Short mmCIF file of C-alpha atoms in Angstrom, two decimals:
data_model
loop_
_atom_site.label_atom_id
_atom_site.label_comp_id
_atom_site.label_asym_id
_atom_site.label_seq_id
_atom_site.Cartn_x
_atom_site.Cartn_y
_atom_site.Cartn_z
CA UNK A 1 140.42 143.05 150.24
CA UNK A 2 143.13 140.25 150.79
CA UNK A 3 141.39 137.66 148.55
CA UNK A 4 140.99 140.12 145.69
CA UNK A 5 145.04 140.83 145.74
CA UNK A 6 146.02 137.21 146.33
CA UNK A 7 144.01 136.51 142.85
CA UNK A 8 144.88 139.43 140.73
CA UNK A 9 149.38 138.84 142.01
CA UNK A 10 148.30 134.63 140.52
CA UNK A 11 146.92 136.17 138.04
CA UNK A 12 149.92 138.34 137.45
CA UNK A 13 152.32 135.26 137.96
CA UNK A 14 150.41 133.49 134.88
CA UNK A 15 150.98 136.71 132.86
CA UNK A 16 154.89 136.90 132.95
CA UNK A 17 155.97 133.72 131.23
CA UNK A 18 153.76 134.91 128.01
CA UNK A 19 154.49 138.55 128.56
CA UNK A 20 157.77 137.55 128.12
CA UNK A 21 157.61 135.79 124.69
CA UNK A 22 155.65 138.53 123.19
CA UNK A 23 158.27 140.96 124.52
CA UNK A 24 161.12 138.68 123.08
CA UNK A 25 159.52 138.22 120.06
CA UNK A 26 158.88 141.99 119.87
CA UNK A 27 162.57 142.86 120.16
CA UNK A 28 163.82 140.33 117.74
CA UNK A 29 161.39 141.45 115.11
CA UNK A 30 162.23 145.16 115.81
CA UNK A 31 165.63 144.68 117.01
CA UNK A 32 167.22 147.95 114.71
CA UNK A 33 164.78 150.22 115.86
CA UNK A 34 163.36 149.15 119.46
CA UNK A 35 164.28 151.23 122.11
CA UNK A 36 165.29 149.71 125.86
CA UNK A 37 162.02 152.01 127.29
CA UNK A 38 159.59 150.70 124.75
CA UNK A 39 160.60 146.94 125.33
CA UNK A 40 160.38 147.26 129.19
CA UNK A 41 157.04 149.09 128.89
CA UNK A 42 155.43 146.39 126.41
CA UNK A 43 156.77 143.91 129.47
CA UNK A 44 154.90 145.60 131.91
CA UNK A 45 151.77 146.49 130.10
CA UNK A 46 151.48 143.11 128.91
CA UNK A 47 151.58 141.53 132.58
CA UNK A 48 149.21 144.27 133.36
CA UNK A 49 146.57 143.39 130.49
CA UNK A 50 147.02 139.52 130.67
CA UNK A 51 146.48 139.62 134.39
CA UNK A 52 143.83 141.97 134.64
CA UNK A 53 141.97 139.69 131.38
CA UNK A 54 142.56 136.42 133.73
CA UNK A 55 141.06 138.32 136.80
CA UNK A 56 138.14 139.58 135.40
CA UNK A 57 137.57 136.67 133.05
CA UNK A 58 137.62 134.29 136.37
CA UNK A 59 134.88 136.23 137.74
CA UNK A 60 132.80 136.81 134.65
CA UNK A 61 132.67 132.99 133.89
CA UNK A 62 131.76 132.63 137.74
CA UNK A 63 129.09 134.99 137.37
CA UNK A 64 127.65 133.66 133.92
CA UNK A 65 128.34 130.07 134.20
CA UNK A 66 124.75 128.87 134.65
CA UNK A 67 124.53 130.89 130.88
CA UNK A 68 127.58 129.52 128.77
CA UNK A 69 128.03 126.13 130.66
CA UNK A 70 124.32 125.43 131.90
CA UNK A 71 125.52 121.65 132.15
CA UNK A 72 128.37 122.31 134.44
CA UNK A 73 126.08 124.70 136.82
CA UNK A 74 123.42 122.22 137.01
CA UNK A 75 125.89 119.52 138.65
CA UNK A 76 127.17 122.10 140.61
CA UNK A 77 123.90 123.16 142.14
CA UNK A 78 123.13 119.30 142.46
CA UNK A 79 126.40 118.36 144.12
CA UNK A 80 125.49 121.30 147.31
CA UNK A 81 122.03 119.71 147.13
CA UNK A 82 123.00 116.15 147.52
CA UNK A 83 125.69 116.70 149.83
CA UNK A 84 123.29 118.58 152.28
CA UNK A 85 120.78 115.99 151.79
CA UNK A 86 123.49 113.51 153.10
CA UNK A 87 123.94 114.97 156.30
CA UNK A 88 119.92 113.93 156.86
CA UNK A 89 120.59 110.17 155.70
CA UNK A 90 120.44 107.78 158.54
CA UNK A 91 119.15 104.43 156.81
CA UNK A 92 119.62 102.82 153.99
CA UNK A 93 115.84 103.62 152.91
CA UNK A 94 117.50 107.35 153.10
CA UNK A 95 120.16 106.54 150.79
CA UNK A 96 117.57 105.45 148.28
CA UNK A 97 114.85 107.91 148.66
CA UNK A 98 117.26 111.06 148.95
CA UNK A 99 120.50 109.95 147.57
CA UNK A 100 119.87 107.30 144.49
CA UNK A 101 116.66 109.32 143.32
CA UNK A 102 118.83 112.60 142.92
CA UNK A 103 121.69 111.25 141.13
CA UNK A 104 119.57 109.46 138.42
CA UNK A 105 117.50 112.33 137.92
CA UNK A 106 120.40 114.65 137.62
CA UNK A 107 123.12 112.81 135.18
CA UNK A 108 119.73 111.49 133.21
CA UNK A 109 120.69 107.94 133.11
CA UNK A 110 117.88 105.13 133.07
CA UNK A 111 118.66 103.94 136.52
CA UNK A 112 121.47 103.40 139.34
CA UNK A 113 122.26 100.89 142.44
CA UNK A 114 124.04 100.85 145.37
CA UNK A 115 125.49 97.57 146.38
CA UNK A 116 126.93 95.96 149.02
CA UNK A 117 128.82 92.50 148.35
CA UNK A 118 129.80 90.46 151.69
CA UNK A 119 131.48 87.53 151.41
CA UNK A 120 127.94 85.05 151.50
CA UNK A 121 125.32 87.74 149.82
CA UNK A 122 124.90 90.75 147.84
CA UNK A 123 122.59 93.27 148.85
CA UNK A 124 121.53 96.01 145.93
CA UNK A 125 119.58 99.46 146.56
CA UNK A 126 117.99 100.30 142.83
CA UNK A 127 116.22 103.36 141.54
CA UNK A 128 114.93 103.72 138.13
CA UNK A 129 115.43 100.95 135.74
CA UNK A 130 118.37 98.57 136.03
CA UNK A 131 119.02 95.21 135.75
CA UNK A 132 119.66 94.16 139.39
CA UNK A 133 120.28 90.17 137.93
CA UNK A 134 122.53 91.28 135.36
CA UNK A 135 124.43 93.62 137.59
CA UNK A 136 124.96 90.86 140.33
CA UNK A 137 126.09 88.56 137.96
CA UNK A 138 128.71 91.01 136.49
CA UNK A 139 129.49 91.79 140.20
CA UNK A 140 130.00 88.35 140.68
CA UNK A 141 132.02 88.10 137.57
CA UNK A 142 134.70 90.19 138.33
CA UNK A 143 133.68 92.10 135.24
CA UNK A 144 131.33 95.04 136.65
CA UNK A 145 134.21 97.92 136.63
CA UNK A 146 135.28 97.09 133.17
CA UNK A 147 131.71 96.53 131.50
CA UNK A 148 130.77 99.39 128.86
CA UNK A 149 127.24 99.16 129.75
CA UNK A 150 127.69 100.66 133.01
CA UNK A 151 129.48 103.54 135.03
CA UNK A 152 130.57 101.88 138.53
CA UNK A 153 132.88 103.60 141.25
CA UNK A 154 133.69 101.99 144.45
CA UNK A 155 132.26 103.38 147.60
CA UNK A 156 134.50 101.42 150.06
CA UNK A 157 136.04 98.14 151.07
CA UNK A 158 135.47 97.35 154.76
CA UNK A 159 136.14 93.58 156.49
CA UNK A 160 132.64 92.89 156.34
CA UNK A 161 131.88 94.16 152.51
CA UNK A 162 132.48 96.02 149.31
CA UNK A 163 130.27 99.04 148.48
CA UNK A 164 129.89 99.88 144.53
CA UNK A 165 127.69 103.07 142.96
CA UNK A 166 126.45 102.00 139.60
CA UNK A 167 124.77 104.13 137.21
CA UNK A 168 123.51 102.65 133.68
CA UNK A 169 123.76 104.29 130.57
CA UNK A 170 121.70 107.66 129.75
CA UNK A 171 118.41 107.73 128.75
CA UNK A 172 120.01 109.05 125.12
CA UNK A 173 121.78 105.53 125.38
CA UNK A 174 125.68 107.17 125.73
CA UNK A 175 127.90 106.75 128.12
CA UNK A 176 128.43 109.53 130.76
CA UNK A 177 130.90 111.91 129.41
CA UNK A 178 134.49 112.76 131.75
CA UNK A 179 133.02 115.78 133.66
CA UNK A 180 129.72 113.91 134.77
CA UNK A 181 131.96 110.92 135.71
CA UNK A 182 134.28 113.37 137.80
CA UNK A 183 131.32 114.77 139.29
CA UNK A 184 130.21 111.35 140.38
CA UNK A 185 133.53 110.59 141.63
CA UNK A 186 132.88 113.83 144.06
CA UNK A 187 129.64 112.11 145.18
CA UNK A 188 130.96 109.00 145.90
CA UNK A 189 133.33 110.68 148.59
CA UNK A 190 130.63 112.02 150.05
CA UNK A 191 128.72 108.86 150.21
CA UNK A 192 131.34 107.03 151.72
CA UNK A 193 131.51 109.13 154.73
CA UNK A 194 127.45 108.75 154.93
CA UNK A 195 127.39 105.54 154.81
CA UNK A 196 130.05 104.97 157.44
CA UNK A 197 127.46 106.92 159.40
CA UNK A 198 124.56 104.65 158.16
CA UNK A 199 126.63 101.59 159.16
CA UNK A 200 127.01 102.87 162.83
CA UNK A 201 123.50 103.95 163.34
CA UNK A 202 122.45 100.58 162.51
CA UNK A 203 124.67 98.92 164.66
CA UNK A 204 123.88 101.26 167.65
CA UNK A 205 120.47 100.28 167.48
CA UNK A 206 120.82 97.03 167.38
CA UNK A 207 122.61 97.47 170.61
CA UNK A 208 120.45 99.86 172.17
CA UNK A 209 117.54 97.43 171.51
CA UNK A 210 119.42 94.84 173.23
CA UNK A 211 119.89 96.50 175.91
CA UNK A 212 116.70 98.21 176.35
CA UNK A 213 115.18 94.61 176.92
CA UNK A 214 117.77 93.96 179.77
CA UNK A 215 117.59 96.87 181.32
CA UNK A 216 113.93 96.22 181.66
CA UNK A 217 114.40 93.00 183.70
CA UNK A 218 116.99 95.28 185.78
CA UNK A 219 114.89 97.64 186.91
CA UNK A 220 116.01 98.56 190.15
CA UNK A 221 119.25 99.66 188.41
CA UNK A 222 119.08 103.55 188.99
CA UNK A 223 122.02 104.27 186.67
CA UNK A 224 119.45 103.51 183.71
CA UNK A 225 117.01 105.53 184.02
CA UNK A 226 118.47 108.01 181.65
CA UNK A 227 118.51 105.23 179.05
CA UNK A 228 115.02 104.99 179.33
CA UNK A 229 113.97 108.47 178.95
CA UNK A 230 116.44 109.06 175.84
CA UNK A 231 115.24 105.70 174.10
CA UNK A 232 111.68 106.95 174.78
CA UNK A 233 112.56 110.67 173.44
CA UNK A 234 113.97 109.33 170.52
CA UNK A 235 111.25 107.52 169.58
CA UNK A 236 108.83 110.33 169.63
CA UNK A 237 111.08 112.54 167.71
CA UNK A 238 111.41 109.77 164.73
CA UNK A 239 107.70 109.52 165.18
CA UNK A 240 106.99 113.17 164.62
CA UNK A 241 109.33 112.99 161.61
CA UNK A 242 107.75 110.31 159.92
CA UNK A 243 104.28 112.15 160.51
CA UNK A 244 105.17 115.08 159.06
CA UNK A 245 106.62 113.58 156.18
CA UNK A 246 103.62 111.73 155.47
CA UNK A 247 101.73 114.92 155.63
CA UNK A 248 103.95 117.22 153.70
CA UNK A 249 104.09 114.64 150.84
CA UNK A 250 101.73 111.44 150.30
CA UNK A 251 98.61 113.56 151.50
CA UNK A 252 99.16 116.44 149.94
CA UNK A 253 100.17 114.30 146.82
CA UNK A 254 96.98 112.03 147.29
CA UNK A 255 95.03 116.03 147.66
CA UNK A 256 96.09 117.38 144.32
CA UNK A 257 95.26 113.76 142.48
CA UNK A 258 92.28 113.94 143.80
CA UNK A 259 91.51 117.66 142.44
CA UNK A 260 92.99 116.57 139.22
CA UNK A 261 90.53 113.68 138.64
CA UNK A 262 87.53 116.07 139.76
CA UNK A 263 88.62 118.67 137.31
CA UNK A 264 88.72 115.72 134.49
CA UNK A 265 84.91 114.84 135.64
CA UNK A 266 83.67 118.52 135.19
CA UNK A 267 86.38 119.10 132.02
CA UNK A 268 85.39 115.93 130.08
CA UNK A 269 81.78 114.66 129.01
CA UNK A 270 81.50 110.90 130.72
CA UNK A 271 78.92 108.24 130.28
CA UNK A 272 77.55 107.01 133.51
CA UNK A 273 79.83 104.00 133.69
CA UNK A 274 82.98 106.14 133.35
CA UNK A 275 81.45 108.57 135.77
CA UNK A 276 80.79 105.86 138.21
CA UNK A 277 84.52 104.36 137.78
CA UNK A 278 86.03 107.92 138.80
CA UNK A 279 84.07 108.01 141.39
CA UNK A 280 84.93 104.92 142.96
CA UNK A 281 88.65 105.66 142.19
CA UNK A 282 88.02 109.23 144.34
CA UNK A 283 86.44 107.51 147.13
CA UNK A 284 89.39 105.17 147.32
CA UNK A 285 91.80 108.20 147.60
CA UNK A 286 89.64 109.72 150.39
CA UNK A 287 89.80 106.11 152.01
CA UNK A 288 93.91 105.91 151.57
CA UNK A 289 93.59 109.98 152.70
CA UNK A 290 91.91 109.22 156.14
CA UNK A 291 93.90 106.34 156.47
CA UNK A 292 97.14 108.17 156.44
CA UNK A 293 95.72 110.93 158.47
CA UNK A 294 94.89 108.31 161.60
CA UNK A 295 98.41 106.80 160.82
CA UNK A 296 99.78 110.29 161.21
CA UNK A 297 97.58 111.21 164.21
CA UNK A 298 98.73 108.15 166.07
CA UNK A 299 102.48 108.53 164.99
CA UNK A 300 102.04 112.55 166.36
CA UNK A 301 99.03 112.99 168.70
CA UNK A 302 98.66 116.69 168.28
CA UNK A 303 95.11 116.40 169.99
CA UNK A 304 96.97 115.95 173.25
CA UNK A 305 98.00 119.59 173.34
CA UNK A 306 94.35 120.86 171.79
CA UNK A 307 92.00 118.85 173.89
CA UNK A 308 93.80 116.83 176.18
CA UNK A 309 94.54 113.58 177.40
CA UNK A 310 91.00 112.06 178.06
CA UNK A 311 89.33 113.44 175.03
CA UNK A 312 92.29 112.15 173.09
CA UNK A 313 91.54 108.82 174.12
CA UNK A 314 87.83 108.71 173.83
CA UNK A 315 88.21 110.00 169.84
CA UNK A 316 91.31 107.44 169.56
CA UNK A 317 89.24 104.44 170.73
CA UNK A 318 85.95 105.39 169.26
CA UNK A 319 88.08 105.51 165.78
CA UNK A 320 89.33 102.36 166.03
CA UNK A 321 86.15 100.74 166.86
CA UNK A 322 85.34 101.02 163.15
CA UNK A 323 88.37 98.78 162.03
CA UNK A 324 89.01 96.45 165.03
CA UNK A 325 87.57 92.97 165.34
CA UNK A 326 85.97 93.50 168.56
CA UNK A 327 84.13 95.46 170.61
CA UNK A 328 85.73 98.90 172.54
CA UNK A 329 84.46 100.14 175.81
CA UNK A 330 86.17 102.92 177.76
CA UNK A 331 85.23 104.65 180.73
CA UNK A 332 86.75 107.76 181.78
CA UNK A 333 85.59 107.93 185.61
CA UNK A 334 84.92 111.44 187.59
CA UNK A 335 87.81 112.84 188.64
CA UNK A 336 90.67 111.32 185.99
CA UNK A 337 90.66 114.76 184.37
CA UNK A 338 93.29 116.20 186.66
CA UNK A 339 95.40 114.26 184.40
CA UNK A 340 95.71 117.20 182.05
CA UNK A 341 97.43 118.87 184.63
CA UNK A 342 100.48 116.35 183.90
CA UNK A 343 103.38 117.15 181.69
CA UNK A 344 102.74 116.38 178.10
CA UNK A 345 105.81 113.92 178.04
CA UNK A 346 103.44 111.80 181.06
CA UNK A 347 100.42 112.11 179.04
CA UNK A 348 102.07 110.88 175.65
CA UNK A 349 103.53 107.73 177.87
CA UNK A 350 99.85 106.70 178.70
CA UNK A 351 98.36 107.10 175.46
CA UNK A 352 101.41 105.16 173.96
CA UNK A 353 100.59 102.39 176.70
CA UNK A 354 96.61 102.48 175.25
CA UNK A 355 98.13 101.92 171.85
CA UNK A 356 100.26 99.22 172.91
CA UNK A 357 97.53 97.57 174.40
CA UNK A 358 94.81 97.85 171.57
CA UNK A 359 97.43 96.79 169.41
CA UNK A 360 98.15 93.60 170.79
CA UNK A 361 94.87 93.03 171.94
CA UNK A 362 94.06 92.90 167.87
CA UNK A 363 97.22 90.65 167.14
CA UNK A 364 96.57 88.25 169.97
CA UNK A 365 93.54 88.55 172.51
CA UNK A 366 90.72 86.72 170.33
CA UNK A 367 88.29 88.78 172.08
CA UNK A 368 84.93 89.73 171.36
CA UNK A 369 84.93 92.67 173.82
CA UNK A 370 87.63 94.88 175.12
CA UNK A 371 87.58 97.44 177.47
CA UNK A 372 89.86 100.22 179.09
CA UNK A 373 88.81 101.87 182.71
CA UNK A 374 90.87 105.23 183.33
CA UNK A 375 90.73 106.58 186.98
CA UNK A 376 92.07 108.61 190.15
CA UNK A 377 92.52 106.75 193.24
CA UNK A 378 94.69 108.10 196.13
CA UNK A 379 97.16 110.12 194.06
CA UNK A 380 97.56 107.45 191.60
CA UNK A 381 96.12 106.95 188.22
CA UNK A 382 95.27 103.63 187.36
CA UNK A 383 94.53 102.50 184.01
CA UNK A 384 92.84 98.88 183.91
CA UNK A 385 92.43 97.13 180.43
CA UNK A 386 90.57 93.74 180.22
CA UNK A 387 89.16 91.29 177.39
CA UNK A 388 87.31 88.24 177.09
CA UNK A 389 89.86 86.44 175.11
CA UNK A 390 92.01 83.61 175.11
CA UNK A 391 93.80 84.66 178.36
CA UNK A 392 97.51 84.28 178.94
CA UNK A 393 99.79 80.90 178.70
CA UNK A 394 102.50 81.11 181.62
CA UNK A 395 104.23 77.76 180.46
CA UNK A 396 107.60 78.27 179.33
CA UNK A 397 107.57 79.09 175.64
CA UNK A 398 104.17 78.80 174.70
CA UNK A 399 103.58 81.96 176.80
CA UNK A 400 101.85 84.32 174.84
CA UNK A 401 103.60 87.47 175.37
CA UNK A 402 102.24 91.25 174.51
CA UNK A 403 103.59 91.81 171.08
CA UNK A 404 104.35 88.75 170.51
CA UNK A 405 108.13 88.90 170.44
CA UNK A 406 107.82 90.42 173.90
CA UNK A 407 109.25 93.69 173.01
CA UNK A 408 105.63 95.25 173.41
CA UNK A 409 105.61 94.13 176.73
CA UNK A 410 108.94 95.71 177.45
CA UNK A 411 108.05 98.44 175.86
CA UNK A 412 105.28 99.18 178.26
CA UNK A 413 107.12 97.97 181.32
CA UNK A 414 110.05 100.61 180.34
CA UNK A 415 107.20 103.72 180.43
CA UNK A 416 105.52 102.53 183.39
CA UNK A 417 109.04 102.30 185.00
CA UNK A 418 109.86 105.78 183.91
CA UNK A 419 106.91 107.05 185.48
CA UNK A 420 107.75 105.57 188.66
CA UNK A 421 104.38 102.87 188.35
CA UNK A 422 103.18 100.01 189.04
CA UNK A 423 102.35 97.00 186.35
CA UNK A 424 100.35 94.02 187.26
CA UNK A 425 99.15 91.45 184.23
CA UNK A 426 96.85 88.43 185.13
CA UNK A 427 94.83 85.97 183.63
CA UNK A 428 90.61 86.18 184.53
CA UNK A 429 89.03 83.43 185.65
CA UNK A 430 86.12 83.10 183.28
CA UNK A 431 89.17 83.14 180.52
CA UNK A 432 90.57 86.77 179.34
CA UNK A 433 93.31 88.98 180.47
CA UNK A 434 93.27 91.67 182.71
CA UNK A 435 96.08 94.50 183.19
CA UNK A 436 96.48 96.73 185.59
CA UNK A 437 98.75 99.96 185.04
CA UNK A 438 99.14 102.51 188.12
CA UNK A 439 100.95 105.87 188.16
CA UNK A 440 101.60 108.09 190.63
CA UNK A 441 100.66 112.29 190.35
CA UNK A 442 103.96 113.64 189.16
CA UNK A 443 102.77 117.08 190.30
CA UNK A 444 103.92 118.88 186.98
CA UNK A 445 107.33 117.76 186.97
CA UNK A 446 109.57 115.39 184.77
CA UNK A 447 109.80 112.21 186.37
CA UNK A 448 113.01 111.61 188.24
CA UNK A 449 114.88 108.92 190.44
CA UNK A 450 113.59 105.38 189.79
CA UNK A 451 111.34 103.24 191.91
CA UNK A 452 111.46 99.41 190.63
CA UNK A 453 107.90 98.94 189.59
CA UNK A 454 105.56 95.80 190.94
CA UNK A 455 105.31 93.29 188.45
CA UNK A 456 103.59 90.52 189.01
CA UNK A 457 101.89 87.60 186.57
CA UNK A 458 98.56 86.15 188.43
#
């Protein structure tokens, strides 16, 4: 009620001047016959009439804006969507996929770009059709802001870099209107805040990766246990998000693409060669879908909840046999099924360790056979990995680390440490590698405290 009154009062204030002019004009024209009561009535009646007109006109325009001003309404709707999407941006890739593509589509331009100008280099994120080389040359020449082929807005300026938002002409080869340029300026202000968040996220991610490596080498520090737990939780959340995106977008698109191709085969008569080509395309789509489904499973192993860890490991390794350059053996001994009583977090850590071991075997082992043995002995789960590959060199820089860069080894050590386990890696006498991981039964509780892992290279 207070808002309605304030809006009506604002209309009354605006109506005073035109009402006074109208009343004054009436008085000048009819000063001989006009009476005082008539002049006062005309003034207040004019104020009331104009106030009501202003109030209801504003409401009418708001309600019918999509009909009378469709472009303005569309820009407002897009502004709400883009500003909401910007709150989810956490990487440069998101800036392109979420932000740039929406702006290019909304403004109906040929293309757009976000440019980062550093002291010694230039980075460009582009969408649509835009000549990156030309834009870069104009930026280096200092004429990009004045060039009439582009609409350019400066986003932010820091000691490290200056960033710009650049839009081409519209598809009809005309420049953006004044209203669209104003809209773009508002979007730029939102983008500035979002880019600052992305920059902070990138900086913190780099620092966290450095800290993660250092912490695994100082495993006796109890205060770092929370850090490992948070790092692995963040990794799992990101994996689930990526898996969901793949399933809800790419895989669905492939499904509808396959249906369209199948409909074409039924709709049109084709000669045998054309039909064979289309069949090959459908098979290729199925292969892509199967590959994506496997990737989604690796990112978000939903079967852990449905069939448990042991059967999930068995199915996962059986599928990997078809794409691995070596034979894979898996042995789950009697009694190990008790692992299904552990928390989902514990089972996920064990699965991730197996995935990391297998991935690194593909990259570095040069083995013909890789085996996994999973057992329960004296209240501890034992996961033993063996291969008949090139083994591990322990001589300085030539040492072959798990994961090449050492990150994979540190990840496994961190997971084992979080589960209060031990980690042993050794060369086999006949050439090859054996890695033994021992994890105590967690008794269905989250791992707490910290016990320094037993890390031994033989």
